[in-house]
Short mmCIF file of C-alpha atoms and ligand atoms in Angstrom, two decimals:
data_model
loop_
_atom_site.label_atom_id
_atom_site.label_comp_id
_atom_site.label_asym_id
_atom_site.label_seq_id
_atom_site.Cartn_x
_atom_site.Cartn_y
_atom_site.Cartn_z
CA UNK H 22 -13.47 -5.73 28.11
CA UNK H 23 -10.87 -6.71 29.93
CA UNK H 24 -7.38 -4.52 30.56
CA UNK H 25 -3.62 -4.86 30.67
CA UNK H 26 -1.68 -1.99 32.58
CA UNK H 27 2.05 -1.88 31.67
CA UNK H 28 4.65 0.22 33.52
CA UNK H 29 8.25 0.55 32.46
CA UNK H 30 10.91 -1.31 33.62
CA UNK H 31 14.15 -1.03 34.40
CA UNK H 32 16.46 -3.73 32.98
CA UNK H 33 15.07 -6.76 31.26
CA UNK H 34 16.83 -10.39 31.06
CA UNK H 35 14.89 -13.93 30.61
CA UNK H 36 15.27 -17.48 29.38
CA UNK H 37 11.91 -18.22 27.86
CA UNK H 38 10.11 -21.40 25.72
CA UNK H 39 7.27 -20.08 23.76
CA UNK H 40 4.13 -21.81 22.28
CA UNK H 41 4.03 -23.96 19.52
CA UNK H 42 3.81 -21.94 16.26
CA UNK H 43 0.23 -20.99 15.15
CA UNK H 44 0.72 -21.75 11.39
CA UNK H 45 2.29 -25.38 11.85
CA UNK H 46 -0.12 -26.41 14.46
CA UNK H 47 -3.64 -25.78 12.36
CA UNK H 48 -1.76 -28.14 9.35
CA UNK H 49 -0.35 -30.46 12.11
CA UNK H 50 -4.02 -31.12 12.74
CA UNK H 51 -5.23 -30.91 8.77
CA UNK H 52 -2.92 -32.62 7.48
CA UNK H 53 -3.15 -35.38 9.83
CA UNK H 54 -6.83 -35.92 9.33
CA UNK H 55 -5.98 -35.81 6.05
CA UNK H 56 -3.41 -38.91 6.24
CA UNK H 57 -4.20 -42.75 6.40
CA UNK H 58 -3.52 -43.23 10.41
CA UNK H 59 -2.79 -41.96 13.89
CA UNK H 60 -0.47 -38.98 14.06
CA UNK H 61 0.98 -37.50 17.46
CA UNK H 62 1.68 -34.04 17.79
CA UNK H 63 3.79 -32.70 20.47
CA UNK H 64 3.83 -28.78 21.10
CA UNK H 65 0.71 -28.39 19.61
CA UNK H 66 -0.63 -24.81 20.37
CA UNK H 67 -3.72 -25.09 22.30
CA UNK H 68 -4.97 -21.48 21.64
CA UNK H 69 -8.43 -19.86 20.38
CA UNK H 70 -7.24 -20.34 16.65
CA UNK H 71 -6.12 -23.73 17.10
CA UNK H 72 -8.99 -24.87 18.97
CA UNK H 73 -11.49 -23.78 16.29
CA UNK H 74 -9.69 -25.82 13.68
CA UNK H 75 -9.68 -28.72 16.14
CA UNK H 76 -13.46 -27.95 16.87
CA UNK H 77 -14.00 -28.02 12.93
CA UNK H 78 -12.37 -31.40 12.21
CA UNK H 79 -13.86 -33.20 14.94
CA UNK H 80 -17.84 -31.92 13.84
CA UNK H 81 -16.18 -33.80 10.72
CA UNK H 82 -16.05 -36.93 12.51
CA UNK H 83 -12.32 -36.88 12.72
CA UNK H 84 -11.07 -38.61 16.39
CA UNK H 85 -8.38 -36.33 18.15
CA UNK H 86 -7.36 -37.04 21.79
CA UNK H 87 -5.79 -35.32 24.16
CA UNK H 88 -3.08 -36.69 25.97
CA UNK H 89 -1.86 -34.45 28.39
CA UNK H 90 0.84 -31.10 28.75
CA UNK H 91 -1.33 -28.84 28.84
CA UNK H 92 -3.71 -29.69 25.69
CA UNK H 93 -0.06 -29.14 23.87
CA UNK H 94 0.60 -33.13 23.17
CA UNK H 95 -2.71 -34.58 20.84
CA UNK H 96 -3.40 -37.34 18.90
CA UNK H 97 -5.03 -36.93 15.40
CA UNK H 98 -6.40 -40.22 13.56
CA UNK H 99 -5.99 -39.39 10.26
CA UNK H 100 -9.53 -40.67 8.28
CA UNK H 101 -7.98 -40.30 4.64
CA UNK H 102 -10.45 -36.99 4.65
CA UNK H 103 -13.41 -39.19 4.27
CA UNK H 104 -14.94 -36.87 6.31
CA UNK H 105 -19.04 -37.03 7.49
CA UNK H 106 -20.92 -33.69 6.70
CA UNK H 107 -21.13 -31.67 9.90
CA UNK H 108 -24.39 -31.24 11.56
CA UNK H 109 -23.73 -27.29 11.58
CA UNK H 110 -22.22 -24.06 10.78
CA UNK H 111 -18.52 -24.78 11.20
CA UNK H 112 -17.56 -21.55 13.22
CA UNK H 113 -13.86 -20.42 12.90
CA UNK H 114 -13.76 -17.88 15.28
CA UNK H 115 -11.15 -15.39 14.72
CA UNK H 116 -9.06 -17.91 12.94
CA UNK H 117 -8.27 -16.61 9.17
CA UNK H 118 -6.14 -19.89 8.89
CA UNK H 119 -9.16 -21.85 10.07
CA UNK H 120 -11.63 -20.26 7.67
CA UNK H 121 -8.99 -20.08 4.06
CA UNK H 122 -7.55 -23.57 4.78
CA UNK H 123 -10.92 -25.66 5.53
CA UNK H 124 -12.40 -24.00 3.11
CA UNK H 125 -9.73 -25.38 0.53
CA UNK H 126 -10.56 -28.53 2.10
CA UNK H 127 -14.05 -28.43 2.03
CA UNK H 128 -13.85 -27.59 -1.62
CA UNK H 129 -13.06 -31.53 -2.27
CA UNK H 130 -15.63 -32.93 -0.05
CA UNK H 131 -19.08 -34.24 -1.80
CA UNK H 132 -21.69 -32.19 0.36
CA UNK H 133 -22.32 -28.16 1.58
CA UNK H 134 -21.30 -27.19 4.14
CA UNK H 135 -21.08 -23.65 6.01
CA UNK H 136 -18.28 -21.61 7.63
CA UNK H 137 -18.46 -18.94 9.89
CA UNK H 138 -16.76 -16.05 11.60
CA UNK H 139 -16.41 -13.68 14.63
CA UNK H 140 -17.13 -9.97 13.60
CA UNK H 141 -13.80 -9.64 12.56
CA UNK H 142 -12.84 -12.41 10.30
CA UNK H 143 -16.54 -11.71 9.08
CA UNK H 144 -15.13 -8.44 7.33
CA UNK H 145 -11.95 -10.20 5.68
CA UNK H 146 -11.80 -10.87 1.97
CA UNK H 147 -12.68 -14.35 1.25
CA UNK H 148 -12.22 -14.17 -2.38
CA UNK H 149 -8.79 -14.74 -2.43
CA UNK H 150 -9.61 -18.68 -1.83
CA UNK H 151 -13.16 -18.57 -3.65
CA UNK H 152 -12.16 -17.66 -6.76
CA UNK H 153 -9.08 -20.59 -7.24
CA UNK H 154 -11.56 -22.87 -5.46
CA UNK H 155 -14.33 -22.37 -7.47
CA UNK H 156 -11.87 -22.56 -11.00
CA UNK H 157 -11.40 -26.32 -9.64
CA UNK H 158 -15.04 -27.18 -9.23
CA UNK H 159 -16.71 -26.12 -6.01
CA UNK H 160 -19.06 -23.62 -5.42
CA UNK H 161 -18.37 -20.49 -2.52
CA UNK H 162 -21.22 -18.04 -1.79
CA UNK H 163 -20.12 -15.75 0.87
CA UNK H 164 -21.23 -11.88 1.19
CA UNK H 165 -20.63 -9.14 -0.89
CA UNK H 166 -17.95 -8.49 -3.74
CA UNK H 167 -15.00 -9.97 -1.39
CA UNK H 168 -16.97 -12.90 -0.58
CA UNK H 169 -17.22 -12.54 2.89
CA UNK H 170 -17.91 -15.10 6.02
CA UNK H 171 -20.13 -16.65 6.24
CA UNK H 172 -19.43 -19.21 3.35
CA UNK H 173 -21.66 -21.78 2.07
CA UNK H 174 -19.26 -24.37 0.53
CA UNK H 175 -20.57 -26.88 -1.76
CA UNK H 176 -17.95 -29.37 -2.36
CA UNK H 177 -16.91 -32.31 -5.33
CA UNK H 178 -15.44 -35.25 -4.81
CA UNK H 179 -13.04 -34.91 -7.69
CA UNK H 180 -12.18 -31.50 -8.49
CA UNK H 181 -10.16 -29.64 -11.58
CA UNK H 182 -6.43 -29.00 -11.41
CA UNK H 183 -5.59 -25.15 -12.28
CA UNK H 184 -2.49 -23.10 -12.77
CA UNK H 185 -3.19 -20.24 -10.65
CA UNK H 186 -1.27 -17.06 -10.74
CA UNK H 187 -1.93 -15.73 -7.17
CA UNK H 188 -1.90 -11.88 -6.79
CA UNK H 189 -1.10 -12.34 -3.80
CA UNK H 190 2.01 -13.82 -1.72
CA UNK H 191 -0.27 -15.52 1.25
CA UNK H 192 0.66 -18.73 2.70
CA UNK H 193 -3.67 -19.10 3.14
CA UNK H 194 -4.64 -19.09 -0.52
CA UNK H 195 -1.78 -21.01 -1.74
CA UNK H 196 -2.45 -23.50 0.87
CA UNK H 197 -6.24 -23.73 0.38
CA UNK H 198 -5.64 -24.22 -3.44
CA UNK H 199 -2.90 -27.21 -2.41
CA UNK H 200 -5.28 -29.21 -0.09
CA UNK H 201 -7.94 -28.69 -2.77
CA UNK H 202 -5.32 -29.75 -5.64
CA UNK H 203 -5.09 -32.96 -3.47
CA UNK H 204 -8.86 -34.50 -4.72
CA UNK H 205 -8.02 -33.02 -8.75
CA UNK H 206 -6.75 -35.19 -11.12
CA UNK H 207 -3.35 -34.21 -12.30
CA UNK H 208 -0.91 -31.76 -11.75
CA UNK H 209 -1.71 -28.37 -9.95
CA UNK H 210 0.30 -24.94 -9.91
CA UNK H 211 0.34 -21.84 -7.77
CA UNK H 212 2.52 -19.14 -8.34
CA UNK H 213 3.10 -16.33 -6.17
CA UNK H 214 4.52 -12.73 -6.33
CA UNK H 215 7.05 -13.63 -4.12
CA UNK H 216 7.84 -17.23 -2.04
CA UNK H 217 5.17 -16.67 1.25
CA UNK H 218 5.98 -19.11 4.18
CA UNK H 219 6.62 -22.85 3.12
CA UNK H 220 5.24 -24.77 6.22
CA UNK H 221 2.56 -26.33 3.86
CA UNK H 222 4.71 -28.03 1.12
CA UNK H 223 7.45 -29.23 3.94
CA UNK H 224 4.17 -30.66 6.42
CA UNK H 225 3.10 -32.36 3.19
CA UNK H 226 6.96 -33.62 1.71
CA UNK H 227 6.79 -34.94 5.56
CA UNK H 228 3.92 -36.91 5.08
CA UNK H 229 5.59 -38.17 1.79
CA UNK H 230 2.87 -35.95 -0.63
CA UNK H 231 5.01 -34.85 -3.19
CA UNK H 232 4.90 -31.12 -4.30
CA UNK H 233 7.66 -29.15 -5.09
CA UNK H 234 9.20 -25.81 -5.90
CA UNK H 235 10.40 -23.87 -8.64
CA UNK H 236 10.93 -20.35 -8.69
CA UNK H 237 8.20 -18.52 -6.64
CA UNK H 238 5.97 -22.19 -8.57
CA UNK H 239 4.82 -24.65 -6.14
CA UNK H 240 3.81 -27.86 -7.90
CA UNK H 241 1.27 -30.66 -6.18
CA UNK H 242 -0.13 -33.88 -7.76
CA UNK H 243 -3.72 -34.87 -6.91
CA UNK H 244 -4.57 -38.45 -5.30
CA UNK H 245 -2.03 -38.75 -2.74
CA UNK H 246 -2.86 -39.53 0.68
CA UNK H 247 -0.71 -38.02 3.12
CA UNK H 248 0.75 -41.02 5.02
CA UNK H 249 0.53 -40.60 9.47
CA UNK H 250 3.89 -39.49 11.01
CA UNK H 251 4.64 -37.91 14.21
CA UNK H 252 4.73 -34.36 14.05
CA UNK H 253 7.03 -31.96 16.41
CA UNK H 254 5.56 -28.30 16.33
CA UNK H 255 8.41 -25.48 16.85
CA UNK H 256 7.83 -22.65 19.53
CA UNK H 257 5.90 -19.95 17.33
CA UNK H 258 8.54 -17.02 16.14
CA UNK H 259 5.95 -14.81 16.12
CA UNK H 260 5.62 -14.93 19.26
CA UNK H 261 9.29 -14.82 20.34
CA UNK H 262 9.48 -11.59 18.16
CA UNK H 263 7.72 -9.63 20.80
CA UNK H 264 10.19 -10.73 23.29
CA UNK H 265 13.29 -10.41 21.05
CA UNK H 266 12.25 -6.77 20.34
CA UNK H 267 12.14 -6.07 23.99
CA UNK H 268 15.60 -6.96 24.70
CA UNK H 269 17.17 -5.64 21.69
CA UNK H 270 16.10 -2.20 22.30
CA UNK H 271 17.11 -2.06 25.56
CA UNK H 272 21.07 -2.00 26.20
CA UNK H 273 22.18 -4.74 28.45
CA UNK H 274 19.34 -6.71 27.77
CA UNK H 275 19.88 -10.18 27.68
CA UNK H 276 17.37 -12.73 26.11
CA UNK H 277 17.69 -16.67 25.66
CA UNK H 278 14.05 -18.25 23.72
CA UNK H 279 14.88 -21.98 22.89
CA UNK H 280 13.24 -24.27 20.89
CA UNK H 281 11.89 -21.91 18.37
CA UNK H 282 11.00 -22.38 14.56
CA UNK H 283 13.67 -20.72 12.59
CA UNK H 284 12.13 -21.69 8.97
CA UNK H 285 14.02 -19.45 6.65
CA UNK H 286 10.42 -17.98 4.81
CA UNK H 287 9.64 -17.04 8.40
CA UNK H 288 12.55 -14.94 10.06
CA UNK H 289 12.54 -12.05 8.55
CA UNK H 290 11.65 -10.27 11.63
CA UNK H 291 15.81 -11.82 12.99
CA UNK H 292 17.28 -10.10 9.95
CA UNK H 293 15.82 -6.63 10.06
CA UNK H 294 16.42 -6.80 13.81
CA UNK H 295 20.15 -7.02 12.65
CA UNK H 296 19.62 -4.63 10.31
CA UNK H 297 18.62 -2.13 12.76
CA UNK H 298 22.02 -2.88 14.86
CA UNK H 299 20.67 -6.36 17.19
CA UNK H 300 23.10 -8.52 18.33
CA UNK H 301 21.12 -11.57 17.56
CA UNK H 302 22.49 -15.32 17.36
CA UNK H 303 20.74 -18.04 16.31
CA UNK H 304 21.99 -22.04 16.46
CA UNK H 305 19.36 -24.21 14.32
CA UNK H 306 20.00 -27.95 16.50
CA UNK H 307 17.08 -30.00 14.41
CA UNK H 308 15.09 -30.45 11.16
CA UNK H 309 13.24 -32.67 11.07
CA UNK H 310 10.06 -30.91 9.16
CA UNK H 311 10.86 -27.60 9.96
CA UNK H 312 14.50 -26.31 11.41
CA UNK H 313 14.08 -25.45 14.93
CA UNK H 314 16.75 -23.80 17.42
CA UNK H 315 17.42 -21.48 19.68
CA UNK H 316 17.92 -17.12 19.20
CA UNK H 317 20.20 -15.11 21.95
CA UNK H 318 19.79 -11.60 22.02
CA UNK H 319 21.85 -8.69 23.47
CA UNK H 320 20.26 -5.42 23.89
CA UNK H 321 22.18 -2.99 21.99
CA UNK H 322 21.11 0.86 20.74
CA UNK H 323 18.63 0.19 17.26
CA UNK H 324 18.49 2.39 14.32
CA UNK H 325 15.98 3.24 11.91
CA UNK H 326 15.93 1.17 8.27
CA UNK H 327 13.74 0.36 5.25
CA UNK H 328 11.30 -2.96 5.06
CA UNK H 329 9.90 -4.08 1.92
CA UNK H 330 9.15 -5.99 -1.34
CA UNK H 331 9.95 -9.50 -0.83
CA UNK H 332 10.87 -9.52 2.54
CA UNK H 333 7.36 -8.53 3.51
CA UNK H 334 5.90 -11.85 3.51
CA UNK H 335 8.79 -13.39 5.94
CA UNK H 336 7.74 -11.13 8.42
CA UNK H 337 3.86 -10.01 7.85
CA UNK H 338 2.92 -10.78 10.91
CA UNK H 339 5.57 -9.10 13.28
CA UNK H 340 5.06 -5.57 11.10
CA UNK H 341 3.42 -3.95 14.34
CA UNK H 342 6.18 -5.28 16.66
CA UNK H 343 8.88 -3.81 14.30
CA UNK H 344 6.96 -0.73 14.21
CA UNK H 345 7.39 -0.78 17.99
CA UNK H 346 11.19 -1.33 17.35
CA UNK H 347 11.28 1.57 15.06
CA UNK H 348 10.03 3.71 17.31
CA UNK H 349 12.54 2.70 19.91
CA UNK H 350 15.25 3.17 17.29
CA UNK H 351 17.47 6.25 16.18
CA UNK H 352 16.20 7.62 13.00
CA UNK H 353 13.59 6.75 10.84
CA UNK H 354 12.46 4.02 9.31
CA UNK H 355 10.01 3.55 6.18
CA UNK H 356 7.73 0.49 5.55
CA UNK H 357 5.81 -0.20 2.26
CA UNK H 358 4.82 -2.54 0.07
CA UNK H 359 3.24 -4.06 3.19
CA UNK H 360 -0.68 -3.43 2.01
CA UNK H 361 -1.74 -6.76 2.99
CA UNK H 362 -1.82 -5.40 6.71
CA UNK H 363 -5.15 -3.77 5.59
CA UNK H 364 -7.06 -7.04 5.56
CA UNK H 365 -5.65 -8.54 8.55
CA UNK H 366 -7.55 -9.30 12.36
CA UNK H 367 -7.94 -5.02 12.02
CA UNK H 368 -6.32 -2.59 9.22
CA UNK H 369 -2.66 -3.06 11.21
CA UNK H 370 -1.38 0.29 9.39
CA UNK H 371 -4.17 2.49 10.77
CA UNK H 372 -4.12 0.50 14.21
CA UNK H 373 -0.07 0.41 14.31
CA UNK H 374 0.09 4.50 13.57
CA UNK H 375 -3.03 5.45 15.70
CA UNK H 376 -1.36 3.58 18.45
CA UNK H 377 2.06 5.01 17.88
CA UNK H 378 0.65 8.40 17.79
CA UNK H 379 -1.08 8.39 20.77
CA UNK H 380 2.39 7.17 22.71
CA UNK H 381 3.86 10.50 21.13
CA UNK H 382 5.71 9.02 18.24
CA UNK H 383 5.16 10.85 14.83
CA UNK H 384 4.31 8.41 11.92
CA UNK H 385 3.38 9.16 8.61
CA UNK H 386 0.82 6.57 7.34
CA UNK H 387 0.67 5.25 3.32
CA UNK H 388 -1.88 3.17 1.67
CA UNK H 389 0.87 0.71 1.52
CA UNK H 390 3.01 0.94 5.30
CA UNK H 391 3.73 3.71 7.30
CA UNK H 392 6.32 5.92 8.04
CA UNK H 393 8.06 6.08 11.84
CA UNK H 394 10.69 8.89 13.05
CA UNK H 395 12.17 7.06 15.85
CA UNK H 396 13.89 7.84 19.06
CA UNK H 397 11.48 10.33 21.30
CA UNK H 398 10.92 9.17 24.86
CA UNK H 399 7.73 6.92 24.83
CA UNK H 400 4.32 7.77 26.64
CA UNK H 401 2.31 6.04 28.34
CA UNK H 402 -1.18 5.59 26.61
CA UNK H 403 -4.90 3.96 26.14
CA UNK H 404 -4.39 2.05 23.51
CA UNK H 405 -7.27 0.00 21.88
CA UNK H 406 -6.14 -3.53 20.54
CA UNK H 407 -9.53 -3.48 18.56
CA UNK H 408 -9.76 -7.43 19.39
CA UNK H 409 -6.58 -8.22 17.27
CA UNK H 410 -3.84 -10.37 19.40
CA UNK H 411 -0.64 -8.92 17.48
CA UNK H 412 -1.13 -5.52 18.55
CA UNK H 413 -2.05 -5.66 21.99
CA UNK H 414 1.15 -7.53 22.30
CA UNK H 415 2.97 -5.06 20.48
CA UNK H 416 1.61 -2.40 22.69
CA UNK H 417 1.92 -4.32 25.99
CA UNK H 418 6.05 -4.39 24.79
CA UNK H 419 5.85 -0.83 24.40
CA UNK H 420 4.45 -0.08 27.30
CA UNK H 421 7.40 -1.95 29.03
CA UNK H 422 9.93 1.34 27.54
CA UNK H 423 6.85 4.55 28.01
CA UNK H 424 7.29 7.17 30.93
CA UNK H 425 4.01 6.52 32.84
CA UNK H 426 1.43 3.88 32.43
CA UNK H 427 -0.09 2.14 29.09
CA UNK H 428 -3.32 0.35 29.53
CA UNK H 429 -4.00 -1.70 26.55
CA UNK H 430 -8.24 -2.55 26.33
CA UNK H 431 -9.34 -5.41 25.09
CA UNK H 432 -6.83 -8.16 25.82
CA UNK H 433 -8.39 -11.12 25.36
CA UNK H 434 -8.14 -11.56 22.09
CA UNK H 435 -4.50 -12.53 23.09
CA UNK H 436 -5.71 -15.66 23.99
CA UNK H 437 -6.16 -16.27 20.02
CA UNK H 438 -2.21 -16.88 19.64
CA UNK H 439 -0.40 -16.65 23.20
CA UNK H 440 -1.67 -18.16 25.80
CA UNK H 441 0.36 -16.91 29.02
CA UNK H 442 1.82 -14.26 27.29
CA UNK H 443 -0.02 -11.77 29.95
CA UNK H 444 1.84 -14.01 32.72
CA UNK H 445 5.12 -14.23 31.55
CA UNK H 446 4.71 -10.21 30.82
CA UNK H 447 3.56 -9.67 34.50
CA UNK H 448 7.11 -12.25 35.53
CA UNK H 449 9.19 -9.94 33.63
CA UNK H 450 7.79 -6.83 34.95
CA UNK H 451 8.22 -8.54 38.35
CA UNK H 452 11.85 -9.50 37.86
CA UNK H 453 13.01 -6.26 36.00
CA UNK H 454 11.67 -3.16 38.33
C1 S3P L 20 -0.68 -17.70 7.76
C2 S3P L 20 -0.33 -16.91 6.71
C3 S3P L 20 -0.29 -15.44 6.78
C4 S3P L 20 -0.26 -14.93 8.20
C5 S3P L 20 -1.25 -15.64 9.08
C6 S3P L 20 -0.99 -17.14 9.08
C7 S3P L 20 -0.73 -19.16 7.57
O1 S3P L 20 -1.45 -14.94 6.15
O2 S3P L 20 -0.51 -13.55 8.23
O3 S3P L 20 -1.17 -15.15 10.40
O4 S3P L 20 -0.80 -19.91 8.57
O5 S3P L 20 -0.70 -19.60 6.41
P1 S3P L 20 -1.50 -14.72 4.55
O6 S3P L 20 -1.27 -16.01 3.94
O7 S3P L 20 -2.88 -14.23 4.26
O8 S3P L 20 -0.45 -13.70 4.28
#
């Protein structure tokens, strides 16, 4: 297993690009195999997730080339999703995207087919997208009561439309249910609790499929072929977050990330920040399918605050570097209705307070969140990421503000979302001391 050792430093001031976003790059690739020609995508993210989608289309018989940069600049040729039965087990890896998404896909096609997991997406609930997908027509047999990896998928050619009223806000299911509403005839809903992130319905209004929203309603009419267009992938906000925590809790801290997806359903993380007393600007310069820009931070004292209800979903996957934040901050600060953590890459409430803990920061943990008391000094720690990407970064960031050292096992599952986020750590931590 390999390790990351962290020591804290002293001041902390970068100018930094990172990766193309993780959500927009698995449709980039989707969608244009989905669409009736070549599509080129520049700031693709070439990591573990992103690969196994690519891996999964192309066992489909779907041509993507690689044109240079990195693996980051790609060219899809969209097949109109006539796609050829693979030969085997489609294996997703770590990649919940991957595994929801193709498997709303795979609902439409006219033969089985099988998808697979590592051990950890093998223990996430599956029958979030089963249930929809099998209302429209297919068939899902997965493990267990929550329909667990692996799937067997047997598809139709022409599926049902639905109104679904999801229990759930998740940007997965409602997009699995979309790609499938693309083979029904007729007009399909999806409602959600509250509005998850949107990068589906804009890739797809991009591509000149129209769906549209109304309310926390997303509409979609079946038998439209998404048509090929050049598509620009964003610098992944998630991945800035870890970065933009760093400097804001640390006075005199200066921070410049351009090129960055700033897609409102997705910045949450920039507001609470704010919230908590970061000086944070950001300047959106382009939208074209998703606003992109640039976010300065100063580092400035935080204090604690409250996260919750429908701001949950704009920030679900930064929770663990917030909780991070909040321990850096005055005060505390309570998180709730944030049960969703439970089922991601590991239970992220148990993970985030176990880790907390053992740095010497009290935290009272809920079914539903967690709560922090902020503002000790930091220890250094062993902290186990338990193979899940977001909080071995989160840790590695803490690290950079705990008296001693914090050695964070298990770091290559980094590699799922940020590749070269261990070298631009180790830059920093060069620069800084
Ligand atoms: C994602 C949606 C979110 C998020 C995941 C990526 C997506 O999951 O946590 O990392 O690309 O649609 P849910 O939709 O399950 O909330």
């Amino acid at each position: 297993m390999a390790e990351l050792r962290v020591k804290k430093v002293k001041d902390f001031s970068a100018e930094l690009k990172v990766p193309g976003d993780k959500s927009i790059s698995h449709r980039s690739l989707m969608f244009g195999a989905l669409s009736n020609g070549p599509c080129e995508i520049t700031g693709f993210l070439a990591s573990e997730d992103c690969l196994a989608t690519m891996e999964a289309l192309s066992s489909m018989g779907v041509e993507i080339e690689r044109l240079g940069d990195n693996g980051t600049h790609i060219r899809v040729h969209g097949c109109r999703g006539e796609f050829k039965k693979p030969e085997k087990p489609i294996d997703c890896g770590n990649s919940g995207t991957t595994m929801r998404l193709m498997a709303g896909i795979l609902a439409g096609q006219p033969f089985e087919s099988t998808l697979t997991g590592d051990e950890s997406l093998s223990k996430r609930p599956m029958n979030r997208v089963a249930v929809p997908l099998e209302r429209m027509g297919a068939r899902i047999k997965g493990q267990g009561d929550r329909v667990m990896a692996p799937l067997v998928i047997t598809g139709r050619e022409k599926l049902t439309p639905i109104h679904y009223d999801s229990p759930v806000a998740s940007a997965q299911i409602k997009s699995a249910i979309m790609l499938a509403a693309l083979k029904a005839d007729g007009k399909t809903t999806i409602t959600e609790p509250h509005p998850s992130r949107d990068h589906t319905e804009r890739m797809l209004n991009y591509l000149l499929v129209k769906n549209i929203r109304e309310g926390d309603t997303v509409s979609i009419w079946g038998g439209q072929t998404p048509e090929s267009r050049d598509i620009v992938v964003p610098g992944d906000i998630s991945s800035a977050a870890f970065w933009i925590v760093a400097a804001a809790a640390r006075k005199g801290a200066r921070l410049l990330i351009d090129n960055v997806g700033l897609n409102p359903t997705r910045i949450g993380v920039l507001s609470v920040m704010i919230r908590m007393g970061a000086k944070i600007i950001e300047r959106i310069d382009e939208s074209g399918c998703e606003p992109m820009g640039s976010i300065e931070v100063v580092g400035d004292g935080l204090r604690g605050t409250e996260i919750g209800g429908s701001e949950i979903p704009t920030l679900i996957d930064e929770i663990p570097i917030l909780a991070v934040a909040a321990a850096l901050a005055e005060g505390k600060t309570v998180i709730k209705d944030a049960q969703e953590l439970r089922v991601k890459e590991s239970d992220r409430i148990s993970a985030v307070a176990e880790s907390l803990r053992r740095m010497g920061v009290p935290v009272d943990e809920f079914a539903d969140g967690m709560e922090i008391t902020g503002g000790q000094k930091l220890k250094g720690a062993e902290i186990n990421s338990l193979g899940d990407h977001r909080i071995a970064m989160s840790f590695a960031i803490a690290g950079l503000f705990a008296e001693g050292e914090t050695v964070i096992k298990g770091v290559e599952c980094i590699e799922t979302s940020y590749p070269g986020f261990i070298r631009e750590l180790k830059q920093l931590q060069a620069m800084s001391r």
